[in-house]
Coordinates of C-alpha atoms in Angstrom, one line a residue:
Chain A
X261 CA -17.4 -29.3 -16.4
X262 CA -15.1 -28.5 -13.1
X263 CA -16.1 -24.5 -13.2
X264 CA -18.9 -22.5 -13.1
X265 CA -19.6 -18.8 -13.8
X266 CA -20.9 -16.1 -11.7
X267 CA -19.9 -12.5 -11.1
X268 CA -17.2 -10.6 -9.2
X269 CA -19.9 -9.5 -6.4
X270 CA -20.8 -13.0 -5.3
X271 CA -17.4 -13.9 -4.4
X272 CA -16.8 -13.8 -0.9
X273 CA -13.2 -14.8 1.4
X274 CA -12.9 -18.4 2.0
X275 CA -14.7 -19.3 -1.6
X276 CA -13.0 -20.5 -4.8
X277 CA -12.7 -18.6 -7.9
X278 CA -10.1 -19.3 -11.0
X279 CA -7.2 -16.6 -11.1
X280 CA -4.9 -16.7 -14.4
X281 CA -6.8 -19.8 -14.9
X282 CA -5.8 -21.4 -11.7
X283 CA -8.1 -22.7 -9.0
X284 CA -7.6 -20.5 -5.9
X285 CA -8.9 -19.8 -2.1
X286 CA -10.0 -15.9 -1.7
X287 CA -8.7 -15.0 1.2
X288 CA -9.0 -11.2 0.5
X289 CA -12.2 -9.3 -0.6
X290 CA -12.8 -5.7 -0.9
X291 CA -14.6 -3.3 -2.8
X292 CA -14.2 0.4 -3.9
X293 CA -17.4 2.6 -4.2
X294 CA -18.6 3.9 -7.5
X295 CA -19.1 7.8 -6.7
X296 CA -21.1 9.2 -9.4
X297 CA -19.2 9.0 -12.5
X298 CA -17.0 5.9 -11.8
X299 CA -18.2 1.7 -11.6
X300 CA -17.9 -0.4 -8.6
X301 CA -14.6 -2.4 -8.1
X302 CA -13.9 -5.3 -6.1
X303 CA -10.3 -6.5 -5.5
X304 CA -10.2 -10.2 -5.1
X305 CA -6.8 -12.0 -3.3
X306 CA -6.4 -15.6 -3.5
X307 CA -3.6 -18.0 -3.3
X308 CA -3.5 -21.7 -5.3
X309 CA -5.1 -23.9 -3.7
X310 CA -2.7 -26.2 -5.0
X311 CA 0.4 -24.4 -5.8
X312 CA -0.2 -22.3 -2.8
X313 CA 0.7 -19.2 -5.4
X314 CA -0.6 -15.6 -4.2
X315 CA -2.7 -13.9 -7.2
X316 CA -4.9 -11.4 -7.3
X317 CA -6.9 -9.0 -10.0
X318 CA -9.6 -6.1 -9.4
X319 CA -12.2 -6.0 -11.6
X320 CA -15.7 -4.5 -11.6
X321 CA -18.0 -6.0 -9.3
X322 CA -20.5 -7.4 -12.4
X323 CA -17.6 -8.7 -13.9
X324 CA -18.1 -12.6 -15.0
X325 CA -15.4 -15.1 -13.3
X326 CA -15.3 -18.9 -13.0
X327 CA -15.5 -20.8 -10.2
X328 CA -13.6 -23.8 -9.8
X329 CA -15.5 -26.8 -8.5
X330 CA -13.5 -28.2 -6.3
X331 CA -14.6 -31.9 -4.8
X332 CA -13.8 -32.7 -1.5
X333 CA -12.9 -37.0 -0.9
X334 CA -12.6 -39.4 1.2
X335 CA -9.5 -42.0 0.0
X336 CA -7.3 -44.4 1.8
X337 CA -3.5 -45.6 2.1
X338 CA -2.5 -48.3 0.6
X339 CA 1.2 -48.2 0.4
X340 CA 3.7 -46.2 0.3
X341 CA 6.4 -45.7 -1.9
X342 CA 9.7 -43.2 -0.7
X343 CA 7.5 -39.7 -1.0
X344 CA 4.5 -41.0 -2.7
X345 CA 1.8 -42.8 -1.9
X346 CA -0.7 -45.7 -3.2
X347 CA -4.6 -43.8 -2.4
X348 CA -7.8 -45.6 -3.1
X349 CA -10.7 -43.2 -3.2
X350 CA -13.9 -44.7 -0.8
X351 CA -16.2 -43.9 -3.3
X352 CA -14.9 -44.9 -7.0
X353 CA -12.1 -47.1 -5.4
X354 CA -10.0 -45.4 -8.2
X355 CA -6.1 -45.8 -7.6
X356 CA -3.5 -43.3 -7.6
X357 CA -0.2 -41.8 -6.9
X358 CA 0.2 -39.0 -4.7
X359 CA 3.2 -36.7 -3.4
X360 CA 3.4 -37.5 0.4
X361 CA 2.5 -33.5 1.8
X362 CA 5.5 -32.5 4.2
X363 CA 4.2 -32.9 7.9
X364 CA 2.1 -35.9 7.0
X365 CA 3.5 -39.5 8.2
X366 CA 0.9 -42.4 6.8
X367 CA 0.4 -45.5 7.3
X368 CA -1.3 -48.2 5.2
X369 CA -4.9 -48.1 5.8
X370 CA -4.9 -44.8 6.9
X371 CA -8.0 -43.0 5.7
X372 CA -7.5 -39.2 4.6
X373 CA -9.7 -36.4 3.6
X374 CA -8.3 -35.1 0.1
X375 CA -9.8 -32.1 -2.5
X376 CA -9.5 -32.9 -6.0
X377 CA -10.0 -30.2 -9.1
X378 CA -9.3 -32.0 -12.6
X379 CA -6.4 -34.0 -12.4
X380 CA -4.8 -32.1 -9.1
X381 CA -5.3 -33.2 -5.9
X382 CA -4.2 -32.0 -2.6
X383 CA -4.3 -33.7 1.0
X384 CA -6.6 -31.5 3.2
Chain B
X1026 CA -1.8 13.0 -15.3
X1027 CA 1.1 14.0 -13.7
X1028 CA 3.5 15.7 -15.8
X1029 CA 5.8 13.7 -17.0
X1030 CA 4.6 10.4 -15.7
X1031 CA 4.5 9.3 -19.2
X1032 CA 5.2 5.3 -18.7
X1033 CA 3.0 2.3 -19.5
X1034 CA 1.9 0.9 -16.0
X1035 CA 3.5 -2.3 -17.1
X1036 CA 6.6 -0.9 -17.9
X1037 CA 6.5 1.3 -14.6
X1038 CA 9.3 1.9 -12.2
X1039 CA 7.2 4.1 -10.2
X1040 CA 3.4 4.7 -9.8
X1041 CA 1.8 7.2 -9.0
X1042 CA -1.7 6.9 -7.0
X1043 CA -4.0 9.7 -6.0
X1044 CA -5.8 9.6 -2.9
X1045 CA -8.3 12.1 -2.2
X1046 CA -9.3 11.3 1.1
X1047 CA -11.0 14.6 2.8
X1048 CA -13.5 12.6 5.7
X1049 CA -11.2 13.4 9.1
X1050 CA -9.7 16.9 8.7
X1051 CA -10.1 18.9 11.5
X1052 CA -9.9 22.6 10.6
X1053 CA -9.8 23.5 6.8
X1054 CA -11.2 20.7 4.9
X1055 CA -10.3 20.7 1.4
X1056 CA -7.7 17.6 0.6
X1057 CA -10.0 16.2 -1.5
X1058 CA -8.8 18.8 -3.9
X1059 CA -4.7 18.0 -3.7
X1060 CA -4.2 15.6 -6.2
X1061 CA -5.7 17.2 -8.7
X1062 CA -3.7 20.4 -7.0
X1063 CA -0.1 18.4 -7.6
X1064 CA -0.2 17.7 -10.6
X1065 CA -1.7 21.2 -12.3
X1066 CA 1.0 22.8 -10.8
X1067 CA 3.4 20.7 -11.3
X1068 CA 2.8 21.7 -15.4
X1069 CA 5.8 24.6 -14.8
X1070 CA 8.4 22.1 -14.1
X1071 CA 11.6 21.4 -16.4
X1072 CA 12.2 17.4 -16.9
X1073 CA 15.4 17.7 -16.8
X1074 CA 17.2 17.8 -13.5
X1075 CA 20.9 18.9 -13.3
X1076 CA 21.4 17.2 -9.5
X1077 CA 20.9 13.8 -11.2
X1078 CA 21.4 14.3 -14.9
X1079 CA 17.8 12.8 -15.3
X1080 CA 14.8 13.7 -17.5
X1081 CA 11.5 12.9 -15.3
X1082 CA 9.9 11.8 -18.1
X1083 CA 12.5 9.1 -18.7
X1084 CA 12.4 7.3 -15.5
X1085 CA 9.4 5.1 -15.9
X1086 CA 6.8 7.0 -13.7
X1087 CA 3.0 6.1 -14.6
X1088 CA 0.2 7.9 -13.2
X1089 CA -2.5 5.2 -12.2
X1090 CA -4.9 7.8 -11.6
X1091 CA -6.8 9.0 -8.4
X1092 CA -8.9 6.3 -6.2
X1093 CA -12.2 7.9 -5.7
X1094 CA -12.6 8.3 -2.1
X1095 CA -15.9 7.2 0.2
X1096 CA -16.4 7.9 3.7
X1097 CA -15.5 4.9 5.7
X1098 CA -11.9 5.5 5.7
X1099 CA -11.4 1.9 6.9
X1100 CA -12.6 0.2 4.1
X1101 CA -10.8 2.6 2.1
X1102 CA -8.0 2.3 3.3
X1103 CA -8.1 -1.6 2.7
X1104 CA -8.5 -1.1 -1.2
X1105 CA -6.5 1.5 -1.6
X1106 CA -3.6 -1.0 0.5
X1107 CA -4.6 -3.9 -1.9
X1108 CA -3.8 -1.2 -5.1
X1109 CA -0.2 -0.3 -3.6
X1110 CA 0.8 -3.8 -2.9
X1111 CA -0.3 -5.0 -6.8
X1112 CA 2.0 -2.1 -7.6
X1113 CA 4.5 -3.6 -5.8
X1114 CA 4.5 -6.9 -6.1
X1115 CA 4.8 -5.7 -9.8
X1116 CA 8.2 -4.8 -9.0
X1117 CA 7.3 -0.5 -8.9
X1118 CA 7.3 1.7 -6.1
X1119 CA 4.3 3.4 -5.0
X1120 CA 4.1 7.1 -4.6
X1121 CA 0.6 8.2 -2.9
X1122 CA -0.4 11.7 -3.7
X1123 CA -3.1 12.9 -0.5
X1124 CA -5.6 13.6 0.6
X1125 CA -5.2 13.8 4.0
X1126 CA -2.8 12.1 5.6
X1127 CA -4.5 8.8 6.8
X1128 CA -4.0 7.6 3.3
X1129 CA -0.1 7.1 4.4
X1130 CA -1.5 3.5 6.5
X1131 CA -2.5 2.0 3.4
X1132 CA 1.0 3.1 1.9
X1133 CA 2.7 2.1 5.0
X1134 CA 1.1 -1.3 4.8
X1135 CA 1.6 -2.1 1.7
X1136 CA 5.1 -1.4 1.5
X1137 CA 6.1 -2.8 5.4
X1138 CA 9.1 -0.6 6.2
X1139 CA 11.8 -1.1 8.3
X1140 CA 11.6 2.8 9.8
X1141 CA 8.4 5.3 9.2
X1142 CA 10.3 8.8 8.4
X1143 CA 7.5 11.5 8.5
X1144 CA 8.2 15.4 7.6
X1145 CA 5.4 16.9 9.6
X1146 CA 4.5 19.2 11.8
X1147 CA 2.5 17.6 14.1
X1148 CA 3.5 13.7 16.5
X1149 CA 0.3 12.2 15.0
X1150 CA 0.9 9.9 18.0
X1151 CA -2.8 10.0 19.3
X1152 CA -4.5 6.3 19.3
X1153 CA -7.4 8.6 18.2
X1154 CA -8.8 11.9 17.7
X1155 CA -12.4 12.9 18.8
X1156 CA -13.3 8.9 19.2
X1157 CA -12.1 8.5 15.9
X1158 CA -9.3 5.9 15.3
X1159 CA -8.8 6.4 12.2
X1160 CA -8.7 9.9 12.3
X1161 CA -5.6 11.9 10.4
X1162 CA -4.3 12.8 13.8
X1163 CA -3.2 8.8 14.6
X1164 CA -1.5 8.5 11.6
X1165 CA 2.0 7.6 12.8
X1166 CA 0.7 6.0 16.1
X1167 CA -0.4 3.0 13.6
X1168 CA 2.5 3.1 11.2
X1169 CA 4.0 1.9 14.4
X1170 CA 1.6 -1.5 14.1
X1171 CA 3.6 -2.2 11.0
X1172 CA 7.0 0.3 11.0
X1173 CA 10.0 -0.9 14.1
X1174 CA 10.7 3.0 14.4
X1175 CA 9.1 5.9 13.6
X1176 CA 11.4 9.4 13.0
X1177 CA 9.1 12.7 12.5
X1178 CA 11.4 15.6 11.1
X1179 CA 9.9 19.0 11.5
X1180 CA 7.4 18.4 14.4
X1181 CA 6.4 21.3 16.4
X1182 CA 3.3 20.4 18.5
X1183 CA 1.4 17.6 20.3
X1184 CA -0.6 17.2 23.3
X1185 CA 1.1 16.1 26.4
X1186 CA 0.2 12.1 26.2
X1187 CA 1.9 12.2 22.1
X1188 CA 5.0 13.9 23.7
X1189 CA 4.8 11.2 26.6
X1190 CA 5.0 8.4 23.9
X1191 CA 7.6 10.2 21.6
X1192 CA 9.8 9.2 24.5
X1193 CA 10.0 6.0 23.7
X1194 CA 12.4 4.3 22.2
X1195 CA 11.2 3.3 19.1
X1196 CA 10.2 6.8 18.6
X1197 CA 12.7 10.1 17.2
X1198 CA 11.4 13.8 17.0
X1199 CA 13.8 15.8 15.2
X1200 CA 12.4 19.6 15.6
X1201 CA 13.1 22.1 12.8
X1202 CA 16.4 23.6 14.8
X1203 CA 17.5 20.2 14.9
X1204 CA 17.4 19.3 12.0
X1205 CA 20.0 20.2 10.2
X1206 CA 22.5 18.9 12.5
X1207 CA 20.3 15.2 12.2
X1208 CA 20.6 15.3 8.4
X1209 CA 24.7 16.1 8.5
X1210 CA 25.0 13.2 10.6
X1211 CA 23.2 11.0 8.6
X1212 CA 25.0 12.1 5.3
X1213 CA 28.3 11.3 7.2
X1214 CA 26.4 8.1 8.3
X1215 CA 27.3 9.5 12.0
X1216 CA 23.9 8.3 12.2
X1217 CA 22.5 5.3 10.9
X1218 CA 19.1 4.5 9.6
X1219 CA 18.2 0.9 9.6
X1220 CA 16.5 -0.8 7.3
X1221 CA 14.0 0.6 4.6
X1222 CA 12.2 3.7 4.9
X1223 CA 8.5 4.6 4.3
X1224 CA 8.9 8.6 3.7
X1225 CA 5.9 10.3 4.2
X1226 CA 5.6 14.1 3.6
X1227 CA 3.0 16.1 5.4
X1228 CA 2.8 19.4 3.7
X1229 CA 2.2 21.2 6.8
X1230 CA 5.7 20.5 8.1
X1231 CA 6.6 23.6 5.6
X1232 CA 6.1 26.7 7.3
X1233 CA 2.8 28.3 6.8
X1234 CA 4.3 30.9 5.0
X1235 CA 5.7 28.6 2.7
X1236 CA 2.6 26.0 2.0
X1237 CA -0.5 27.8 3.4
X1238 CA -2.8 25.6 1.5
X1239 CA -3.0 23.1 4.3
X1240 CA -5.7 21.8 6.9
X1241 CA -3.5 22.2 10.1
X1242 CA -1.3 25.0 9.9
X1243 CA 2.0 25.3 12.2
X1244 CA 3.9 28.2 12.3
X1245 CA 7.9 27.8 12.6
X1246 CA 8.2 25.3 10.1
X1247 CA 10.4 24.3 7.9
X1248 CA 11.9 26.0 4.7
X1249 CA 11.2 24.2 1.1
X1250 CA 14.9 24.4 0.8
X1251 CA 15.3 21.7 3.7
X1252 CA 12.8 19.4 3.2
X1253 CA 13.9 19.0 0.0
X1254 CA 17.4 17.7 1.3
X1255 CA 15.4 15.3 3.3
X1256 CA 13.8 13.9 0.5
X1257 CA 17.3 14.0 -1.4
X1258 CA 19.2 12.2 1.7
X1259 CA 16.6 9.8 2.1
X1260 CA 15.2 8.5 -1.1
X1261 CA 17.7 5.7 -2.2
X1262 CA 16.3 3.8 0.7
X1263 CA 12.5 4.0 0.5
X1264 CA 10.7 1.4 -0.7
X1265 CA 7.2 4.0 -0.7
X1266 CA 6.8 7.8 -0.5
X1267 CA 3.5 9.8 -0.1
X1268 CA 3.2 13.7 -0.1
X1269 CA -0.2 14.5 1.8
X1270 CA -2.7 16.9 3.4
X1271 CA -2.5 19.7 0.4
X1272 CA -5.7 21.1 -0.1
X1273 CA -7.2 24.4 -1.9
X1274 CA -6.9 27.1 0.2
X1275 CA -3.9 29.2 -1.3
X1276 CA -2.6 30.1 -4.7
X1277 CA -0.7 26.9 -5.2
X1278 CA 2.0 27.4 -3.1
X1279 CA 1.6 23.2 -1.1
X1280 CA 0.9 22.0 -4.8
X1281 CA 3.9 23.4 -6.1
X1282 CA 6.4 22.1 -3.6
X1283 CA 4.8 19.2 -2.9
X1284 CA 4.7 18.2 -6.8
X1285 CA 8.8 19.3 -6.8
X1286 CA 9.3 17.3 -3.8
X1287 CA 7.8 14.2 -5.3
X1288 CA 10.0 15.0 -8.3
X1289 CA 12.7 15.5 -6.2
X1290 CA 11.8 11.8 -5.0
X1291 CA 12.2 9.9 -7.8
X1292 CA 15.4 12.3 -9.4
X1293 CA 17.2 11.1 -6.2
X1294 CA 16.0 7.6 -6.5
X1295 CA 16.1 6.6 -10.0
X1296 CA 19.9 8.3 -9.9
X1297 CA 21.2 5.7 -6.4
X1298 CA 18.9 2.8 -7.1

């Protein structure tokens, strides 16, 4: 399972938590006070983490959200292809094919930090 | 609810947030009070307006409702910025019923103007006000962090260090003889104003005669009749509008123009947007 649940009040900016069912960064967290008749809010901004997407949604602060569980990897180069690239990961030496990230220039053998959520992955 | 403002929020062209911020007012407390104040008397109003041709109720306004206010107006302000910008984002303008007039920031920021126009009677230049930064009195001294130029119709008074700053170029005080002749030349576009506007109406630019139901009064204000051309003249380029700083202290004389100016707002809008 790649998600775990907790509430609104544990979030906290520079955590994960799964907007309209996407894994995102929160990189925005503020709450509203209850007064006497009304419930605690907390307004939670977040962008992808890999669609880069800004979302948002306020809820109340005992409100259940997922967490997405996002692993961070250690793979390597080992060709490259026009804008994709051949990665091994270090630990499972499982191949695969990733879009070459605009401002990156690899080499073969090159060793780069990636995080990886389900099937998406994203050069750090 | 506002009367009129009849429109799912999804659906929305406009929404309407109540602010009732009431922690920095300096004399007669009481803006806690002025949303509520807006829109009870703003029950006597026809929807049909026969400037525009348009029925209020017909012109997608939704009332989101007041955000209950706390005392640390910074973190308020945050929230209540994070609300405005959903609403935009969502492709709706906000409007910001006050409270006192601090609640603009959070309008300002949200909506990042071009120009802060502000119909008040007082610079609100100050950095801060008794130690307090984020005190009423600063208000368009930080629109200024986010706004290129700020334009304050109507202002009458300011200590000598706000008057000192109004000097500057980025800054235009257009006092209530003046302004009349300001608003001609920007209906002839003699006068250009660049970019989008944030309008911000402080209730106590109206004469006290006129809106007595106001923390700071200022006498030799300005008439209902002109800041209501202000609103006309200027409304097809805002992006957000806010009427602030009503409070409880009269018979409903703030409420009511406020509420018609708002209505005025979105008439004017709605009709050149």
């Amino acid at each position: 399972m790649a998600k775990q649940q907790t509430e609104v009040r544990d979030l906290q900016e520079g955590s994960y938590v799964m907007i309209d069912e996407t894994p995102c960064v929160i990189n925005s967290y503020s709450t509203a006070k209850p007064g006497k008749h009304g419930s605690a809010k907390a307004r939670v901004e977040g962008k992808g983490v890999f669609d880069e997407r800004k979302r948002n949604f306020t809820q109340p602060v005992d409100a259940k959200v997922w967490v997405p569980i996002i692993d961070r990897k250690q793979g390597q180069v080992i060709s490259l292809d026009g804008d994709d690239m051949q990665v091994m990961d270090l630990e499972s030496y499982e191949t695969f094919t990733m879009r070459v990230p605009d401002g990156l220039d690899p080499s073969p053998d090159d060793e780069i930090e990636y995080l990886e959520h389900e099937s998406q992955r994203k050069v750090v | 609810m506002f009367p009129g403002a009849v429109t799912d929020r999804e659906a929305a062209a406009y929404v309407i947030v109540g602010a009732p911020l009431d922690v920095s007012t300096t004399f007669q407390p009481g803006t806690r009070f002025g949303p509520d104040r807006v829109r009870l008397f703003a029950r006597s109003f026809e929807d049909y307006d026969h400037h525009t041709g348009g029925h209020f109720s017909e012109l997608g306004v939704h009332d989101d409702g007041d955000l209950h206010a706390w005392d640390d107006a910074e973190e308020y302000l945050t929230f209540l910025g994070g609300k405005l910008s959903d609403i935009r984002n969502e492709g709706a303008l906000p409007i910001l019923i006050g409270g006192e007039h601090t609640v603009s920031r959070a309008g300002v920021r949200a909506c990042e103007p071009d120009v802060f126009v502000a119909l008040d009677a007082h610079l609100d230049l100050r950095a801060e006000y008794d130690g307090n930064p984020s005190s009423h009195a600063t208000v368009t001294h930080h629109a200024l962090e986010t706004a290129d130029e700020a334009i304050i119709l109507g202002a009458r008074t300011g200590d000598e260090t706000e008057w000192e700053r109004a000097s500057a170029e980025d800054v235009t005080v257009v006092e209530p003889n003046e302004l009349s002749d300001w608003l001609a030349s920007v209906r002839d576009q003699s006068l250009a104003i660049d970019g989008s506007v944030y309008l911000s109406v402080d209730i106590d630019a109206a004469d006290p005669s006129v809106a007595p139901g106001t923390g700071t009064m200022e006498p030799f204000g300005l008439g209902a009749r002109e800041m209501q051309a202000v609103v006309r003249t200027l409304a097809p380029a805002c992006v957000g509008f806010d009427v602030v700083e009503v409070n409880d202290r009269d018979d409903g004389q703030a409420a009511t123009l406020a509420g018609k100016l708002l209505r005025s707002f979105v008439y004017q809008h709605a009709a050149d947007t």
